[in-house]
mmCIF file of C-alpha atoms in Angstrom:
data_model
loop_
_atom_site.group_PDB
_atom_site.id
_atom_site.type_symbol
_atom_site.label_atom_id
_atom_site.label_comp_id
_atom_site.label_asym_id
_atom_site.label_seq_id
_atom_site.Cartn_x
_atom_site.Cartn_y
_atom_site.Cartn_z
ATOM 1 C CA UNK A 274 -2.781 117.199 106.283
ATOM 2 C CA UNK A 275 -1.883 117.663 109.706
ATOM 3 C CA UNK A 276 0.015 120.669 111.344
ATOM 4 C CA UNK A 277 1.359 121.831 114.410
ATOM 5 C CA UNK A 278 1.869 125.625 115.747
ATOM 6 C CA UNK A 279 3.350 126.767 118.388
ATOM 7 C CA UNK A 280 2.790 130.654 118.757
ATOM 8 C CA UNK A 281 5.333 131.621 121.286
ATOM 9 C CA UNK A 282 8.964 131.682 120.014
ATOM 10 C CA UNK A 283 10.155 132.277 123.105
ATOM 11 C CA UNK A 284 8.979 131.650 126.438
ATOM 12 C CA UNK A 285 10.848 133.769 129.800
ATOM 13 C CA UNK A 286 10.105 132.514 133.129
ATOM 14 C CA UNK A 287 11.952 133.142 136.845
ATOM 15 C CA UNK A 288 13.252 129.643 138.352
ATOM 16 C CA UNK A 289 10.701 128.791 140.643
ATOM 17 C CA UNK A 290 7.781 129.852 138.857
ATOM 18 C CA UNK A 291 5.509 127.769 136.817
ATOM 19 C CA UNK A 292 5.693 127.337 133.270
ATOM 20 C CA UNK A 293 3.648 126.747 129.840
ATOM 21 C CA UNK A 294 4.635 125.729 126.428
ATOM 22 C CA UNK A 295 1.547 126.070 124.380
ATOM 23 C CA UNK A 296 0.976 123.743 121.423
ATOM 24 C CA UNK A 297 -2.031 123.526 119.203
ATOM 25 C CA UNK A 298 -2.781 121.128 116.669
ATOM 26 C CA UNK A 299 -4.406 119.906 113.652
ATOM 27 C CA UNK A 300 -4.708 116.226 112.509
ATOM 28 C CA UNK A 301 -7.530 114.037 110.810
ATOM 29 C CA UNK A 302 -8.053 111.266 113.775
ATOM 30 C CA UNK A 303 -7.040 110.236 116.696
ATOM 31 C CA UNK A 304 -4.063 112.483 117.564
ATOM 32 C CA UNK A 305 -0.769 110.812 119.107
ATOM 33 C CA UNK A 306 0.640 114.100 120.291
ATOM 34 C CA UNK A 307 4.322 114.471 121.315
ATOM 35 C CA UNK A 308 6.925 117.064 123.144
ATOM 36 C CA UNK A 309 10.577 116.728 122.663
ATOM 37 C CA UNK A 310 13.384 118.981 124.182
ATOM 38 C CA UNK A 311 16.569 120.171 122.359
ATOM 39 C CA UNK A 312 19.537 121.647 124.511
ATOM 40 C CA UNK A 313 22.462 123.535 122.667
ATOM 41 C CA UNK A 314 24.270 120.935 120.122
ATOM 42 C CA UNK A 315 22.206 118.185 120.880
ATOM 43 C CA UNK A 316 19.543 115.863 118.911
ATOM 44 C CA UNK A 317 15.931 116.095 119.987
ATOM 45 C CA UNK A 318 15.465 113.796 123.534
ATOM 46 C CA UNK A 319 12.074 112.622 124.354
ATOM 47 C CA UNK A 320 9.799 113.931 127.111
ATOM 48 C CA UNK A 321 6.389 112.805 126.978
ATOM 49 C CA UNK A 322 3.393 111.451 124.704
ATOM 50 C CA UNK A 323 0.355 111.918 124.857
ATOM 51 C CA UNK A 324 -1.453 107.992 123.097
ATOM 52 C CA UNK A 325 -5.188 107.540 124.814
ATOM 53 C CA UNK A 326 -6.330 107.455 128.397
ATOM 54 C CA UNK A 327 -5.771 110.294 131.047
ATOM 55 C CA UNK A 328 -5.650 113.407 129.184
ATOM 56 C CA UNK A 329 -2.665 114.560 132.254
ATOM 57 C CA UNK A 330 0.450 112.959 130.859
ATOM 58 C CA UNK A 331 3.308 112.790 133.021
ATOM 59 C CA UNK A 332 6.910 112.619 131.481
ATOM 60 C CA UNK A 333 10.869 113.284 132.319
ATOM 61 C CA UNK A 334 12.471 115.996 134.435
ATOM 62 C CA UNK A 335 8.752 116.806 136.157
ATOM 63 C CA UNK A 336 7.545 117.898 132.772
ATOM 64 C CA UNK A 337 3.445 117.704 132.043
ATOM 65 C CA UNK A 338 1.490 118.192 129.710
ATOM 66 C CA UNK A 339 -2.551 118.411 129.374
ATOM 67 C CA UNK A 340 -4.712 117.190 126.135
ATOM 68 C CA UNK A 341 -7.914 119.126 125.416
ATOM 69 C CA UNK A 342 -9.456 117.534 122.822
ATOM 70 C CA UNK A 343 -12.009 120.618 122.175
ATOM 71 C CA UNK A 344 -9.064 123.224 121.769
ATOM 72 C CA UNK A 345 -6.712 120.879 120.389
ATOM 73 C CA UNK A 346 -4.055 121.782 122.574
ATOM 74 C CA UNK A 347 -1.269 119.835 124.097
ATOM 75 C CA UNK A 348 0.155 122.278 125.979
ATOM 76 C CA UNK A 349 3.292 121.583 128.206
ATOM 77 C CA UNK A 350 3.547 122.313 131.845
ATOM 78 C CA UNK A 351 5.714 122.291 134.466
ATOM 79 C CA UNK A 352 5.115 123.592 138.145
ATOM 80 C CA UNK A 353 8.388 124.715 139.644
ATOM 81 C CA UNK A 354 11.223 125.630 136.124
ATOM 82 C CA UNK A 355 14.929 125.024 136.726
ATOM 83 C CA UNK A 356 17.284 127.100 135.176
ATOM 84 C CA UNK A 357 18.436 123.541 133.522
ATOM 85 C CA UNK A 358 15.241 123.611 131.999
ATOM 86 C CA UNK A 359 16.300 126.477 129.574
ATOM 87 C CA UNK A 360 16.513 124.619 126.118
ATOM 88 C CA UNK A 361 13.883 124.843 122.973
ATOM 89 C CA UNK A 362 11.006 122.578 122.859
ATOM 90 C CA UNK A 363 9.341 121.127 120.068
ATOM 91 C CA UNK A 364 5.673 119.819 119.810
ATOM 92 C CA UNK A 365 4.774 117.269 117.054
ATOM 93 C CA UNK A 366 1.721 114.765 115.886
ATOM 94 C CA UNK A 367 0.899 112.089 114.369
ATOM 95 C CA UNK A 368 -2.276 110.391 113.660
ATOM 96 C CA UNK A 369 -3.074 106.645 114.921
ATOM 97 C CA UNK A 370 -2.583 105.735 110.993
ATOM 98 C CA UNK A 371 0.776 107.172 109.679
ATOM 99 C CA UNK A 372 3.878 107.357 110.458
ATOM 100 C CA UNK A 373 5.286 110.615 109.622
ATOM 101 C CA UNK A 374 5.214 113.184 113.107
ATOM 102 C CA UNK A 375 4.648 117.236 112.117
ATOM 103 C CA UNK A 376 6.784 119.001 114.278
ATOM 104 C CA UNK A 377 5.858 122.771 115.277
ATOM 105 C CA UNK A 378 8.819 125.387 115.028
ATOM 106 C CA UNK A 379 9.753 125.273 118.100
ATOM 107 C CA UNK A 380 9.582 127.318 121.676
ATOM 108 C CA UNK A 381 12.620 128.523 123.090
ATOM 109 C CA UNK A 382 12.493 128.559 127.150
ATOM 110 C CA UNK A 383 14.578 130.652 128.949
ATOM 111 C CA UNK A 384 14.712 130.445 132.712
ATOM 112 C CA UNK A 385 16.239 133.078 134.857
ATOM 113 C CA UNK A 386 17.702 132.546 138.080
ATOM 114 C CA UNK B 254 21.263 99.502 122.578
ATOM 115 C CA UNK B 255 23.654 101.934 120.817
ATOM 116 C CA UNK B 256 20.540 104.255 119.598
ATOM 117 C CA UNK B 257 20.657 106.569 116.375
ATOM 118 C CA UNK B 258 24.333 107.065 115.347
ATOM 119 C CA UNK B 259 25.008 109.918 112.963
ATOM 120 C CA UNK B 260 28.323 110.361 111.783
ATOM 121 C CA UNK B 261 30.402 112.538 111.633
ATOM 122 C CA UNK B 262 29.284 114.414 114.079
ATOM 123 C CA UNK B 263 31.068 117.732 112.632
ATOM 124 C CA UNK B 264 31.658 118.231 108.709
ATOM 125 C CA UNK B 265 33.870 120.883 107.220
ATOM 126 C CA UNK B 266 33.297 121.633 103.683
ATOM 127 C CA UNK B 267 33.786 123.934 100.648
ATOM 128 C CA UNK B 268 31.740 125.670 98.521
ATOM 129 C CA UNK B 269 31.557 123.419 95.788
ATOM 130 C CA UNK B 270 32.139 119.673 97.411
ATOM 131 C CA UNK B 271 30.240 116.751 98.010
ATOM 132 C CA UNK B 272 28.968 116.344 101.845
ATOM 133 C CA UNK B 273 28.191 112.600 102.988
ATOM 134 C CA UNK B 274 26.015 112.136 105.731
ATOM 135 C CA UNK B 275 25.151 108.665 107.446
ATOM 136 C CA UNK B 276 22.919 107.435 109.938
ATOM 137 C CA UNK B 277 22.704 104.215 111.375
ATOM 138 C CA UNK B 278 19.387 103.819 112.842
ATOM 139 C CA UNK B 279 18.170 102.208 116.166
ATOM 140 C CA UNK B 280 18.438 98.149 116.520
ATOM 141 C CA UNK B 281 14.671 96.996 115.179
ATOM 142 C CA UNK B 282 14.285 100.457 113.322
ATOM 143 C CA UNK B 283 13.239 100.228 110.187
ATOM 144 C CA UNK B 284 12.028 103.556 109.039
ATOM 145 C CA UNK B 285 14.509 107.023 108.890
ATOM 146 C CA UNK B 286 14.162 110.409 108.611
ATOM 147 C CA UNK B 287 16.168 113.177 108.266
ATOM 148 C CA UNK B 288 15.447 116.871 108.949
ATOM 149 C CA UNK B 289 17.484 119.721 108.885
ATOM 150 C CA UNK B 290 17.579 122.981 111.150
ATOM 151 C CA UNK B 291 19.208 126.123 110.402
ATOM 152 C CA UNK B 292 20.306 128.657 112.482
ATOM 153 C CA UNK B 293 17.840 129.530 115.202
ATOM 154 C CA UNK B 294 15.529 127.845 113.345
ATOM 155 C CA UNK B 295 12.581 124.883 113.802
ATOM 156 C CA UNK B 296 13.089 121.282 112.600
ATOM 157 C CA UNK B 297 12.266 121.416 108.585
ATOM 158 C CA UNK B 298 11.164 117.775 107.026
ATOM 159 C CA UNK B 299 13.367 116.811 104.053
ATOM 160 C CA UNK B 300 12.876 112.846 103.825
ATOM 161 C CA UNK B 301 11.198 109.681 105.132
ATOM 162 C CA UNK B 302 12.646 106.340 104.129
ATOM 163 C CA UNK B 303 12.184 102.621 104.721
ATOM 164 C CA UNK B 304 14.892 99.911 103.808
ATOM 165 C CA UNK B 305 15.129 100.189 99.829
ATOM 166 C CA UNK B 306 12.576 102.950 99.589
ATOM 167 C CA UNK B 307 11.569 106.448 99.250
ATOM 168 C CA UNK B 308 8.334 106.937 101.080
ATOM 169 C CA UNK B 309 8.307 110.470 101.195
ATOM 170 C CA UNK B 310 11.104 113.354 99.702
ATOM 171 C CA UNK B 311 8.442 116.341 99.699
ATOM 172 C CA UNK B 312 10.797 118.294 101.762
ATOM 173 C CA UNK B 313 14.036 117.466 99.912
ATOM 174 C CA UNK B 314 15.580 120.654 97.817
ATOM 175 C CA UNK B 315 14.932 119.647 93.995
ATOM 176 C CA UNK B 316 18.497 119.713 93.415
ATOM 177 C CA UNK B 317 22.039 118.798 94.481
ATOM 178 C CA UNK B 318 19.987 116.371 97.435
ATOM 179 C CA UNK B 319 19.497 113.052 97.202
ATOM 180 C CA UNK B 320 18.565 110.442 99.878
ATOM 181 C CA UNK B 321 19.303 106.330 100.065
ATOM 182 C CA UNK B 322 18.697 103.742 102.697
ATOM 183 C CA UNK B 323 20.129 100.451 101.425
ATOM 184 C CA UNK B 324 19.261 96.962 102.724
ATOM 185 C CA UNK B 325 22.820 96.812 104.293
ATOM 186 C CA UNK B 326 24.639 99.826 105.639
ATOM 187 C CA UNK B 327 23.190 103.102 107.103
ATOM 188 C CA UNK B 328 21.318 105.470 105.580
ATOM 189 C CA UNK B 329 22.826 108.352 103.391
ATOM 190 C CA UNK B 330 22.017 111.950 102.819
ATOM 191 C CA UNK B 331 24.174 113.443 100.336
ATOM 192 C CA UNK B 332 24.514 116.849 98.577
ATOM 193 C CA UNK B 333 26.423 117.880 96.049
ATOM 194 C CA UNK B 334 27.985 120.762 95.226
ATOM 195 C CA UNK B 335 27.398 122.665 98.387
ATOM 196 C CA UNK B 336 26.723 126.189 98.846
ATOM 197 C CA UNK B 337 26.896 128.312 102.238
ATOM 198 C CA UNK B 338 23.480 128.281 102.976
ATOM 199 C CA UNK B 339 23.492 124.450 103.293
ATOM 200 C CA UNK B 340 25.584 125.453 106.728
ATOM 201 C CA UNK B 341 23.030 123.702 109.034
ATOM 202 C CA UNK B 342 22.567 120.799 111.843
ATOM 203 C CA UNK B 343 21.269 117.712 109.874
ATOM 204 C CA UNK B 344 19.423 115.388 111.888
ATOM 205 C CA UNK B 345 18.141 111.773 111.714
ATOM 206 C CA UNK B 346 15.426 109.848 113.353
ATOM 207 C CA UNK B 347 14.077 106.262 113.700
ATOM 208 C CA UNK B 348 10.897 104.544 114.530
ATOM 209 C CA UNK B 349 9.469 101.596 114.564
ATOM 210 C CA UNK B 350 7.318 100.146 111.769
ATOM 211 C CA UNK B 351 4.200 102.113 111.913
ATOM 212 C CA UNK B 352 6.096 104.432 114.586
ATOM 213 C CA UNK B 353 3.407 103.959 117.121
ATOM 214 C CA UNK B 354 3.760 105.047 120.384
ATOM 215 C CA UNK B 355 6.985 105.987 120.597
ATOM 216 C CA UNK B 356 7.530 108.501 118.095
ATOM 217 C CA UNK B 357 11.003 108.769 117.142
ATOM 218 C CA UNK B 358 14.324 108.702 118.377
ATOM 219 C CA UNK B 359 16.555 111.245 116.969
ATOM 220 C CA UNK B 360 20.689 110.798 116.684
ATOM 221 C CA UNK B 361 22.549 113.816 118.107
ATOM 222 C CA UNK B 362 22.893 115.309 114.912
ATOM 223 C CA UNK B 363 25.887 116.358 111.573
ATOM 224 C CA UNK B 364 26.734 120.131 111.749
ATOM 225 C CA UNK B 365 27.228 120.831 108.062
ATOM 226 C CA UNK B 366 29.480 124.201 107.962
ATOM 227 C CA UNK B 367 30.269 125.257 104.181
ATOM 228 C CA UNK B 368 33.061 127.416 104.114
#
């Protein structure tokens, strides 16, 4: 089975500052990790994947995120936060044989101005 | 490319009537999923459907849900006999076969409210 946590609920950071989503997961295989961002009344939109190669992905809107393959983490990143960037996150996997993604619960980011 | 259409976008119902949901997935999709997400709450799994077929319902209530993706015509999540706490955003999604590297792509989404 695979799973997906993410342990922060809610995540408060002053525009300007950097920022970190954490995500850890849990998946027989290769992982094909995933974050996806949710803004009020909206579907889930795409940011960035994480497939092989460079474990630094880069994705939309300056978002980043890093694959450790030891911790299992995917964790996402960003070095300067918007106020725009306030919205609730979502990690998910998948491994390189199914095709059903686990989605964690969800981090809500708030950024203050 | 018109992308994941869910309609209606907004559905009113009482306790006690039938709610329709439809989702037309992406051009080339051939796999749908729906998940639901309550109040302040994460995305929860209900279903996982290819044209004709039930792949996976593990996350589907036992009752009053049911779940259809016909070889013409969008898929349809339908409950029956709604109660209050089915009040929530229903959402579909669409991949690929296999759903490789591009995970899904979700529609915007049917805000169920039960009155």
């Amino acid at each position: 089975a695979q799973s997906v946590a993410q342990p922060e609920d809610q995540v408060n950071v002053a525009e300007g500052n950097p920022l970190t989503v954490k995500c850890t997961y849990s998946v027989s295989g290769n992982p094909y990790l995933f974050w996806y961002v949710q803004y009020p009344n909206r579907g889930l939109q795409f940011l960035l994947k994480y497939i092989t190669g460079d474990n630094l992905v880069k994705g939309s809107y300056g978002f980043e995120a890093e694959f450790n393959k030891s911790q299992t983490s995917f964790h996402l990143k960003k070095p300067s936060a918007l106020v725009s960037d306030s919205a609730l996150y979502f990690c998910a996997v998948k491994n390189n044989a199914g095709n059903m993604l686990t989605f964690g619960g969800g981090t809500r980011l708030m950024v203050k101005p | 490319n018109a992308g994941v259409m869910q309609n209606p976008r907004h559905l009113v119902r009482r306790r006690g009537q039938e709610a329709r949901l439809r989702c037309s997935p992406m051009k080339g999709h051939s796999h749908v999923y729906w998940y639901r997400q309550l109040p302040e709450e994460g995305l929860k799994f209900m279903v996982y459907l290819q044209k004709e077929n039930i792949i996976d319902e593990s996350g589907m209530p036992k009752e009053r849900f049911s779940a259809e993706f016909p070889k013409e015509g969008p898929s349809i999540l339908r409950i029956q006999q709604v109660v209050r706490g089915d009040s929530a955003a229903y959402f579909c999604a669409s991949s690929e076969v296999g759903a490789t590297s591009y995970g899904y792509t979700f529609g915007s989404g049917t805000r169920l409210t039960v009155v």
